[in-house]
Amino acid sequence: MDTANSGRESSAARIEQALLEDIAIGELEPGARLDETRLAERFGVSRTPVREALNRLTAQGVLVTGEKRGVRVAQYSREELAQMFEAMHEIEALCAGLAAQRLTLLARSELEKAQAECVAAAATGDRLRYLKANEALHFLIYRATRNIYIEALAVDFRRRTGPFRAKKFATREDLVASATSHEELLQTIFSADSERASDGMRRHMTASFLRVLALN
Amino acid sequence: MDTANSGRESSAARIEQALLEDIAIGELEPGARLDETRLAERFGVSRTPVREALNRLTAQGVLVTGEKRGVRVAQYSREELAQMFEAMHEIEALCAGLAAQRLTLLARSELEKAQAECVAAAATGDRLRYLKANEALHFLIYRATRNIYIEALAVDFRRRTGPFRAKKFATREDLVASATSHEELLQTIFSADSERASDGMRRHMTASFLRVLALN
DNA sequence: AAACTTGACTTTGCATACAAAATGAACTTC
DNA sequence: GAAGTTCATTTTGTATGCAAAGTCAAGTTT
């Protein structure tokens, strides 16, 4: 498989990533059924690596093996969505609190740089660029907890809620509002007051969350 | 889903459970390498279902695909163990806080019953019985959050830290001390003061955690 | 007309086979 | 003698085939 597999990763890994992408951009909607054979054809491989990818994604909770046949893209009721966002919300608050306690100078400067990029992206109204910058900033906050498990947890939730958050940033005002909210949050984290930082993150996330629920 | 489908579960699911069991009881030590072919022989199946089980367990973080060949039982350095327990610690605190806010009468009575069982088990010094009762109580607290994602998170961490916590309850005094600690925690949860409940859980878990680190 | 049955078709799970990649050891070379 | 090189062996990844289990619909019976 020298020609087919251009990258270094296995077919299974490639398919896993591709499906995640499809779900993230809405190509595969929640509830959509995934057929092993179809996917095998689409990616030009046999069913074996497809099955592997589907298994991994199922274990991650991105896909679910439904009551009927086949595996489907996980879909959530409003109640489940609310619970998922609540969970993410609390995890993010936890991250902010820990980050506030443990902020190194390096981490601080990186956060400031990331925030600058957010502001710049918001100013131009470039939605995609803002989404990336926003992700980067949040990931930096997770990392600043200096706890790999909590970081992994937060990353995981962000990935799972991604498809639902994506719709949120529609107008340039949305971007600017988000960036401004970040600014306050960072100031609180920098103040090294973990309790206030947690609350700050909760406020930031609550605003996001309410908008998402309104849209879904 | 695994238990409900007893008798008719797939080979992969059966192998997954068997391996989890082996890890839990220490048959498979952290760092032990798992050979697909060996496992296939041992379970009398081909490599295909074995690979499926290993993939699932890897996705769960129970196994890790190391730098060298093969997948291994996850092993943690002291630093990683400390971080993992810190994470669990925070998650448990979060659960206690939410449970305090949302406790139904039914949940409260179930918690009290579970605690009574803990106390009874501790009194007899029956280690296995206490372990089970202790698990049950913690799971009830998770459920009392009324958030399935946070509950799942907490259950997951408890499972991952299980092998390391198991050693902790050596003497009858250990059991009684743990049960007493639970008592205080529950009183705080019942007081419906979520902030104090979080702190209570933190105290309870810190005590556990320090003992674990001393042993590993 | 509703419900049960039967049979074709689809889907899934597993086995076997093969190819590619990595590891380790023997061997060569400087 | 140490370092590099090549070859054999082990291990992993993927393909294909087959059998069992499930689904759906048409046909039959009450």
Coordinates of C-alpha atoms (C1' of nucleotides) in Angstrom, one line a residue:
Chain A
M1 CA 0.0 0.0 0.0
D2 CA 2.6 2.4 -1.0
T3 CA 0.5 4.4 -3.4
A4 CA -2.9 4.3 -1.7
N5 CA -1.7 5.3 1.7
S6 CA 0.2 8.5 1.2
G7 CA 0.6 9.4 4.8
R8 CA 2.2 7.4 7.6
E9 CA -1.1 6.5 9.2
S10 CA -3.0 3.3 8.7
S11 CA -6.1 3.2 6.7
A12 CA -8.2 2.7 9.8
A13 CA -6.8 5.9 11.3
R14 CA -7.3 7.8 8.1
I15 CA -10.9 6.7 7.9
E16 CA -11.5 7.6 11.5
Q17 CA -10.2 11.1 10.9
A18 CA -12.2 11.5 7.8
L19 CA -15.4 10.4 9.5
L20 CA -14.8 12.8 12.4
E21 CA -14.3 15.5 9.9
D22 CA -17.5 14.7 8.1
I23 CA -19.4 14.8 11.3
A24 CA -17.8 18.0 12.4
I25 CA -18.7 19.8 9.2
G26 CA -22.2 18.4 9.2
E27 CA -21.7 16.2 6.2
L28 CA -22.8 13.3 8.3
E29 CA -25.8 14.4 10.4
P30 CA -26.6 13.1 13.8
G31 CA -28.6 9.9 13.4
A32 CA -27.2 9.1 10.0
R33 CA -26.5 5.4 9.5
L34 CA -23.1 4.3 8.5
D35 CA -22.8 1.2 6.2
E36 CA -19.6 -0.7 6.4
T37 CA -19.7 -1.8 2.8
R38 CA -20.4 1.6 1.5
L39 CA -17.6 3.2 3.5
A40 CA -15.2 0.5 2.3
E41 CA -16.1 1.3 -1.3
R42 CA -15.8 5.0 -0.7
F43 CA -12.4 4.8 0.8
G44 CA -11.3 2.1 -1.5
V45 CA -10.4 -0.4 1.2
S46 CA -11.9 -3.6 2.5
R47 CA -14.4 -3.7 5.4
T48 CA -11.7 -4.6 7.9
P49 CA -10.1 -1.2 8.4
V50 CA -13.6 0.4 8.2
R51 CA -14.8 -1.8 11.0
E52 CA -11.8 -0.8 13.1
A53 CA -12.5 2.9 12.6
L54 CA -16.1 2.5 13.4
N55 CA -15.2 0.6 16.6
R56 CA -12.9 3.3 17.7
L57 CA -15.4 6.0 17.1
T58 CA -18.1 4.0 18.9
A59 CA -15.8 3.6 21.9
Q60 CA -15.3 7.4 21.8
G61 CA -19.0 8.0 21.8
V62 CA -19.1 9.7 18.5
L63 CA -21.1 6.9 17.0
V64 CA -23.6 4.6 18.7
T65 CA -24.7 1.1 17.9
G66 CA -28.4 1.7 17.7
E67 CA -31.3 -0.5 18.6
K68 CA -31.8 -1.5 15.1
R69 CA -29.0 -2.6 12.8
G70 CA -26.0 -0.6 12.0
V71 CA -24.0 2.1 13.7
R72 CA -25.2 5.7 13.6
V73 CA -23.9 9.1 14.3
A74 CA -24.7 9.9 17.9
Q75 CA -27.7 12.2 18.2
Y76 CA -28.8 13.9 21.3
S77 CA -32.2 15.0 22.5
R78 CA -32.4 18.5 23.9
E79 CA -32.1 17.1 27.4
E80 CA -29.0 15.1 26.5
L81 CA -27.5 18.1 24.7
A82 CA -28.2 20.2 27.8
Q83 CA -26.5 17.7 30.0
M84 CA -23.6 17.4 27.7
F85 CA -23.1 21.1 27.7
E86 CA -23.5 21.3 31.4
A87 CA -20.8 18.7 31.7
M88 CA -18.5 20.6 29.4
H89 CA -19.3 23.7 31.2
E90 CA -18.2 22.3 34.5
I91 CA -15.1 20.7 33.0
E92 CA -14.1 24.0 31.5
A93 CA -14.7 25.8 34.8
L94 CA -12.5 23.2 36.5
C95 CA -9.8 23.9 33.9
A96 CA -9.9 27.6 34.4
G97 CA -9.7 27.2 38.1
L98 CA -6.6 24.9 37.9
A99 CA -5.0 27.1 35.3
A100 CA -5.4 30.1 37.5
Q101 CA -3.6 28.3 40.3
R102 CA -0.8 27.0 38.2
L103 CA -0.1 29.5 35.5
T104 CA 3.5 29.6 34.4
L105 CA 4.9 32.7 32.7
L106 CA 5.3 30.8 29.5
A107 CA 1.7 29.6 29.6
R108 CA 0.6 33.1 30.3
S109 CA 2.4 34.6 27.3
E110 CA 1.0 31.9 25.1
L111 CA -2.5 32.5 26.3
E112 CA -2.0 36.2 25.5
K113 CA -0.8 35.5 22.1
A114 CA -3.7 33.2 21.4
Q115 CA -6.1 35.8 22.6
A116 CA -4.5 38.4 20.4
E117 CA -5.1 36.1 17.4
C118 CA -8.7 35.6 18.5
V119 CA -9.2 39.4 18.6
A120 CA -7.6 39.8 15.2
A121 CA -9.7 37.1 13.7
A122 CA -12.8 38.5 15.1
A123 CA -12.0 41.9 13.8
T124 CA -11.7 40.6 10.2
G125 CA -14.9 38.6 10.6
D126 CA -13.1 35.5 9.2
R127 CA -15.2 32.8 10.7
L128 CA -13.0 29.8 10.0
R129 CA -10.0 31.7 11.3
Y130 CA -11.8 32.6 14.5
L131 CA -13.0 29.1 15.0
K132 CA -9.4 27.9 14.9
A133 CA -8.1 30.6 17.1
N134 CA -10.8 30.0 19.6
E135 CA -10.0 26.3 19.7
A136 CA -6.4 27.0 20.2
L137 CA -7.1 29.3 23.1
H138 CA -9.3 26.8 24.8
F139 CA -6.8 24.1 24.3
L140 CA -4.1 26.3 25.9
I141 CA -6.3 26.8 28.9
Y142 CA -6.7 23.0 29.2
R143 CA -3.0 22.5 29.0
A144 CA -2.4 25.1 31.6
T145 CA -4.1 22.9 34.1
R146 CA -0.9 20.8 33.9
N147 CA -2.9 17.7 34.3
I148 CA -3.0 15.5 31.2
Y149 CA -6.1 13.7 32.2
I150 CA -8.2 16.7 32.8
E151 CA -6.8 18.2 29.6
A152 CA -7.8 15.1 27.7
L153 CA -11.2 15.2 29.2
A154 CA -11.8 18.8 28.2
V155 CA -10.4 18.1 24.7
D156 CA -12.7 15.2 24.3
F157 CA -15.8 17.1 25.3
R158 CA -14.9 19.9 23.0
R159 CA -14.7 17.5 20.2
R160 CA -18.0 15.9 21.0
T161 CA -19.8 19.1 21.3
G162 CA -18.1 20.6 18.3
P163 CA -20.8 19.8 15.8
F164 CA -23.4 21.7 17.9
R165 CA -21.2 24.6 18.7
A166 CA -20.2 25.2 15.1
K167 CA -23.4 26.9 14.1
K168 CA -23.0 29.4 16.9
F169 CA -20.6 31.9 15.3
A170 CA -22.7 33.3 12.5
T171 CA -22.0 37.1 12.5
R172 CA -19.0 39.2 13.1
E173 CA -20.6 40.5 16.2
D174 CA -20.7 36.9 17.5
L175 CA -17.0 36.6 17.1
V176 CA -16.2 39.9 18.7
A177 CA -18.5 39.1 21.6
S178 CA -16.8 35.8 22.1
A179 CA -13.4 37.4 22.0
T180 CA -14.4 40.0 24.5
S181 CA -15.7 37.3 26.8
H182 CA -12.3 35.6 26.5
E183 CA -10.6 38.8 27.5
E184 CA -12.4 38.9 30.8
L185 CA -11.9 35.3 31.4
L186 CA -8.1 35.5 30.9
Q187 CA -7.9 38.5 33.2
T188 CA -9.5 36.4 35.9
I189 CA -7.2 33.5 35.2
F190 CA -4.2 35.8 35.4
S191 CA -5.4 37.1 38.7
A192 CA -4.6 33.7 40.1
D193 CA -7.9 33.5 41.9
S194 CA -9.1 30.1 41.1
E195 CA -12.5 30.4 42.4
R196 CA -13.2 33.5 40.4
A197 CA -11.6 31.9 37.4
S198 CA -14.0 29.0 37.6
D199 CA -16.9 31.4 37.8
G200 CA -15.5 33.4 34.9
M201 CA -15.3 30.3 32.8
R202 CA -18.8 29.3 33.8
R203 CA -20.1 32.7 32.7
H204 CA -18.3 32.5 29.4
M205 CA -19.6 29.0 28.7
T206 CA -23.1 29.7 29.9
A207 CA -23.5 32.4 27.3
S208 CA -22.2 30.0 24.6
F209 CA -24.4 27.2 25.8
L210 CA -27.6 29.1 25.8
R211 CA -27.0 30.2 22.3
V212 CA -26.4 26.6 21.2
L213 CA -29.6 25.4 22.8
A214 CA -31.5 28.1 21.2
L215 CA -30.3 26.8 17.8
N216 CA -30.8 23.2 18.3
Chain B
M1 CA -25.4 -3.4 27.4
D2 CA -22.8 -6.0 28.1
T3 CA -24.5 -7.5 31.0
A4 CA -27.9 -7.4 29.6
N5 CA -26.8 -9.4 26.7
S6 CA -25.2 -12.1 28.7
G7 CA -25.0 -15.5 27.0
R8 CA -25.3 -14.0 23.6
E9 CA -22.5 -11.5 23.6
S10 CA -20.0 -11.4 20.8
S11 CA -16.6 -12.9 21.2
A12 CA -15.0 -9.5 21.1
A13 CA -17.2 -8.3 24.0
R14 CA -16.5 -11.4 25.9
I15 CA -12.7 -11.0 25.5
E16 CA -12.9 -7.3 26.4
Q17 CA -14.6 -8.2 29.7
A18 CA -12.2 -11.0 30.4
L19 CA -9.2 -8.8 29.9
L20 CA -10.7 -6.1 32.1
E21 CA -11.2 -8.7 34.8
D22 CA -7.7 -9.9 34.4
I23 CA -6.4 -6.4 34.8
A24 CA -8.6 -5.6 37.7
I25 CA -7.5 -8.6 39.7
G26 CA -3.9 -8.0 38.8
E27 CA -3.5 -11.1 36.6
L28 CA -2.3 -8.7 34.0
E29 CA 0.1 -6.2 35.5
P30 CA 0.5 -2.7 34.3
G31 CA 3.1 -2.7 31.5
A32 CA 2.4 -6.3 30.5
R33 CA 2.4 -6.8 26.8
L34 CA -0.6 -8.4 25.1
D35 CA 0.0 -10.5 22.1
E36 CA -2.8 -10.8 19.7
T37 CA -1.9 -14.4 18.6
R38 CA -1.6 -15.6 22.1
L39 CA -4.9 -14.2 23.1
A40 CA -6.5 -15.6 20.1
E41 CA -5.2 -19.1 21.1
R42 CA -6.2 -18.6 24.7
F43 CA -9.8 -17.7 23.8
G44 CA -10.0 -20.1 21.0
V45 CA -10.9 -17.5 18.4
S46 CA -9.1 -15.9 15.5
R47 CA -7.2 -12.6 15.8
T48 CA -10.0 -10.6 14.4
P49 CA -12.2 -10.4 17.5
V50 CA -9.1 -10.1 19.7
R51 CA -8.1 -7.0 17.8
E52 CA -11.5 -5.6 18.2
A53 CA -11.4 -6.1 21.9
L54 CA -7.9 -4.6 22.1
N55 CA -9.0 -1.6 20.1
R56 CA -11.9 -0.9 22.4
L57 CA -9.8 -1.2 25.5
T58 CA -7.2 1.1 23.9
A59 CA -9.8 3.7 23.2
Q60 CA -10.9 3.4 26.8
G61 CA -7.4 4.1 28.0
V62 CA -7.0 0.7 29.7
L63 CA -4.4 -0.4 27.2
V64 CA -1.9 1.8 25.4
T65 CA -0.1 1.3 22.2
G66 CA 3.4 1.8 23.3
E67 CA 6.4 3.2 21.5
K68 CA 7.7 -0.2 20.8
R69 CA 5.6 -3.0 19.3
G70 CA 2.4 -4.3 20.7
V71 CA -0.2 -3.0 23.1
R72 CA 0.4 -3.0 26.8
V73 CA -1.6 -2.6 29.9
A74 CA -1.5 1.1 30.8
Q75 CA 1.1 1.8 33.4
Y76 CA 1.6 5.1 35.1
S77 CA 4.5 6.9 36.6
R78 CA 4.0 8.4 40.0
E79 CA 3.5 11.7 38.3
E80 CA 0.9 10.3 36.0
L81 CA -0.8 8.5 38.9
A82 CA -0.9 11.7 40.9
Q83 CA -2.4 13.5 38.0
M84 CA -5.0 10.8 37.4
F85 CA -6.0 10.9 41.0
E86 CA -6.1 14.6 41.0
A87 CA -8.5 14.4 38.1
M88 CA -10.6 11.8 39.7
H89 CA -10.6 13.9 42.8
E90 CA -11.9 16.9 41.0
I91 CA -14.5 14.9 39.2
E92 CA -15.7 13.4 42.4
A93 CA -15.9 16.8 44.0
L94 CA -17.9 18.0 41.1
C95 CA -20.3 15.1 41.5
A96 CA -20.7 15.8 45.2
G97 CA -21.5 19.4 44.5
L98 CA -24.1 18.7 41.9
A99 CA -25.6 15.9 43.9
A100 CA -26.0 18.3 46.8
Q101 CA -27.9 20.7 44.6
R102 CA -30.2 18.1 43.1
L103 CA -30.8 15.5 45.6
T104 CA -34.2 13.8 45.3
L105 CA -35.8 12.1 48.3
L106 CA -35.4 8.8 46.5
A107 CA -31.7 9.3 45.8
R108 CA -31.2 10.4 49.4
S109 CA -32.8 7.2 50.8
E110 CA -30.7 5.1 48.4
L111 CA -27.6 6.8 49.5
E112 CA -28.5 6.2 53.1
K113 CA -29.1 2.5 52.4
A114 CA -25.8 2.2 50.6
Q115 CA -24.0 3.9 53.4
A116 CA -25.6 1.5 55.9
E117 CA -24.3 -1.4 53.9
C118 CA -20.8 0.2 53.9
V119 CA -20.9 0.5 57.6
A120 CA -22.1 -3.0 58.1
A121 CA -19.4 -4.4 55.7
A122 CA -16.7 -2.4 57.5
A123 CA -17.8 -3.7 60.8
T124 CA -17.4 -7.3 59.7
G125 CA -14.1 -6.5 58.1
D126 CA -15.2 -8.3 54.9
R127 CA -12.9 -6.6 52.4
L128 CA -14.6 -7.7 49.2
R129 CA -18.0 -6.8 50.6
Y130 CA -16.8 -3.4 51.6
L131 CA -15.2 -2.8 48.2
K132 CA -18.5 -3.6 46.5
A133 CA -20.5 -1.4 48.9
N134 CA -18.1 1.4 48.5
E135 CA -18.4 1.2 44.7
A136 CA -22.1 1.2 45.0
L137 CA -22.2 4.3 47.2
H138 CA -19.9 6.2 44.9
F139 CA -21.9 5.2 41.9
L140 CA -25.1 6.5 43.6
I141 CA -23.4 9.8 44.2
Y142 CA -22.5 10.0 40.5
R143 CA -26.0 9.2 39.5
A144 CA -27.4 11.8 41.9
T145 CA -25.7 14.5 39.7
R146 CA -28.6 13.7 37.2
N147 CA -26.1 14.3 34.4
I148 CA -25.3 11.2 32.5
Y149 CA -22.1 12.5 31.0
I150 CA -20.6 13.5 34.3
E151 CA -21.8 10.2 35.7
A152 CA -20.1 8.4 32.9
L153 CA -16.9 10.4 33.4
A154 CA -16.8 9.6 37.0
V155 CA -17.5 5.9 36.4
D156 CA -14.8 5.8 33.9
F157 CA -12.2 7.3 36.2
R158 CA -13.2 5.0 38.9
R159 CA -12.6 2.1 36.6
R160 CA -9.3 3.3 35.5
T161 CA -8.0 4.0 39.0
G162 CA -9.5 0.7 40.3
P163 CA -6.3 -1.4 40.1
F164 CA -4.4 1.2 42.1
R165 CA -7.1 1.8 44.7
A166 CA -7.6 -1.9 45.4
K167 CA -4.6 -2.3 47.6
K168 CA -5.7 0.5 49.8
F169 CA -8.2 -1.3 52.0
A170 CA -6.0 -3.7 53.9
T171 CA -7.2 -3.7 57.5
R172 CA -10.5 -3.5 59.1
E173 CA -9.5 -0.1 60.5
D174 CA -9.1 1.1 56.9
L175 CA -12.6 0.1 56.1
V176 CA -14.1 1.7 59.1
A177 CA -12.2 4.9 58.5
S178 CA -13.4 5.0 55.0
A179 CA -17.0 4.4 56.1
T180 CA -16.8 7.2 58.7
S181 CA -15.4 9.5 56.0
H182 CA -18.4 8.7 53.9
E183 CA -20.7 9.5 56.7
E184 CA -19.4 13.0 56.9
L185 CA -19.5 13.4 53.2
L186 CA -23.1 12.3 52.9
Q187 CA -24.2 14.7 55.7
T188 CA -22.7 17.5 53.7
I189 CA -24.4 16.5 50.6
F190 CA -27.7 16.2 52.4
S191 CA -27.1 19.7 53.7
A192 CA -27.7 20.8 50.1
D193 CA -24.7 23.1 50.3
S194 CA -22.9 22.3 47.1
E195 CA -19.8 24.2 47.9
R196 CA -19.3 22.5 51.1
A197 CA -20.2 19.2 49.5
S198 CA -17.4 19.6 47.0
D199 CA -15.0 20.4 49.7
G200 CA -16.2 17.4 51.6
M201 CA -15.6 15.1 48.7
R202 CA -12.2 16.6 48.2
R203 CA -11.2 15.8 51.8
H204 CA -12.5 12.3 51.5
M205 CA -10.7 11.7 48.2
T206 CA -7.5 13.4 49.3
A207 CA -7.2 10.9 52.2
S208 CA -7.7 8.0 49.8
F209 CA -5.3 9.4 47.3
L210 CA -2.4 10.0 49.7
R211 CA -2.7 6.4 50.8
V212 CA -2.6 5.2 47.3
L213 CA 0.5 7.2 46.4
A214 CA 2.2 5.9 49.5
L215 CA 1.6 2.4 48.2
N216 CA 2.7 2.8 44.6
Chain C
dA1 C1' -58.7 -7.6 7.1
dA2 C1' -55.3 -8.6 10.5
dA3 C1' -51.8 -11.6 11.9
dC4 C1' -48.6 -15.2 11.3
dT5 C1' -45.2 -17.6 8.3
dT6 C1' -41.9 -18.2 5.1
dG7 C1' -38.1 -17.2 2.3
dA8 C1' -35.0 -14.0 -0.1
dC9 C1' -31.8 -10.5 0.9
dT10 C1' -28.8 -7.7 3.8
dT11 C1' -25.7 -7.1 7.4
dT12 C1' -22.6 -8.6 10.8
dG13 C1' -19.1 -11.4 13.0
dC14 C1' -15.4 -14.3 12.5
dA15 C1' -11.7 -17.1 10.2
dT16 C1' -8.0 -17.5 7.2
dA17 C1' -4.5 -15.8 4.2
dC18 C1' -1.2 -12.7 2.6
dA19 C1' 1.7 -8.5 2.4
dA20 C1' 4.2 -4.9 4.7
dA21 C1' 6.8 -3.2 8.5
dA22 C1' 9.5 -3.6 12.5
dT23 C1' 12.7 -6.1 15.4
dG24 C1' 16.6 -8.7 16.5
dA25 C1' 20.6 -11.4 15.2
dA26 C1' 24.3 -12.8 12.4
dC27 C1' 27.6 -11.1 9.6
dT28 C1' 30.6 -7.9 7.3
dT29 C1' 33.6 -4.0 7.1
dC30 C1' 36.5 -0.5 8.8
Chain D
dG1 C1' 36.3 -4.2 18.7
dA2 C1' 32.7 -1.2 17.3
dA3 C1' 29.5 0.2 14.0
dG4 C1' 26.9 -0.6 10.2
dT5 C1' 24.3 -3.9 7.0
dT6 C1' 21.6 -7.5 5.6
dC7 C1' 18.6 -11.2 6.4
dA8 C1' 15.3 -14.0 9.0
dT9 C1' 11.6 -13.9 12.2
dT10 C1' 7.9 -11.9 14.5
dT11 C1' 4.1 -8.9 14.4
dT12 C1' 0.8 -5.9 12.5
dG13 C1' -2.5 -4.4 9.0
dT14 C1' -5.6 -5.4 5.3
dA15 C1' -8.3 -8.4 2.1
dT16 C1' -11.4 -11.8 1.1
dG17 C1' -14.7 -15.4 2.0
dC18 C1' -18.2 -17.6 4.5
dA19 C1' -21.7 -18.6 7.8
dA20 C1' -25.0 -17.1 11.1
dA21 C1' -28.3 -13.7 12.4
dG22 C1' -31.3 -10.3 11.5
dT23 C1' -34.7 -7.6 8.4
dC24 C1' -38.2 -7.0 5.2
dA25 C1' -41.8 -8.1 2.3
dA26 C1' -44.8 -11.1 0.0
dG27 C1' -47.9 -14.8 0.6
dT28 C1' -50.9 -17.6 3.3
dT29 C1' -54.2 -18.6 6.9
dT30 C1' -57.8 -17.7 10.1

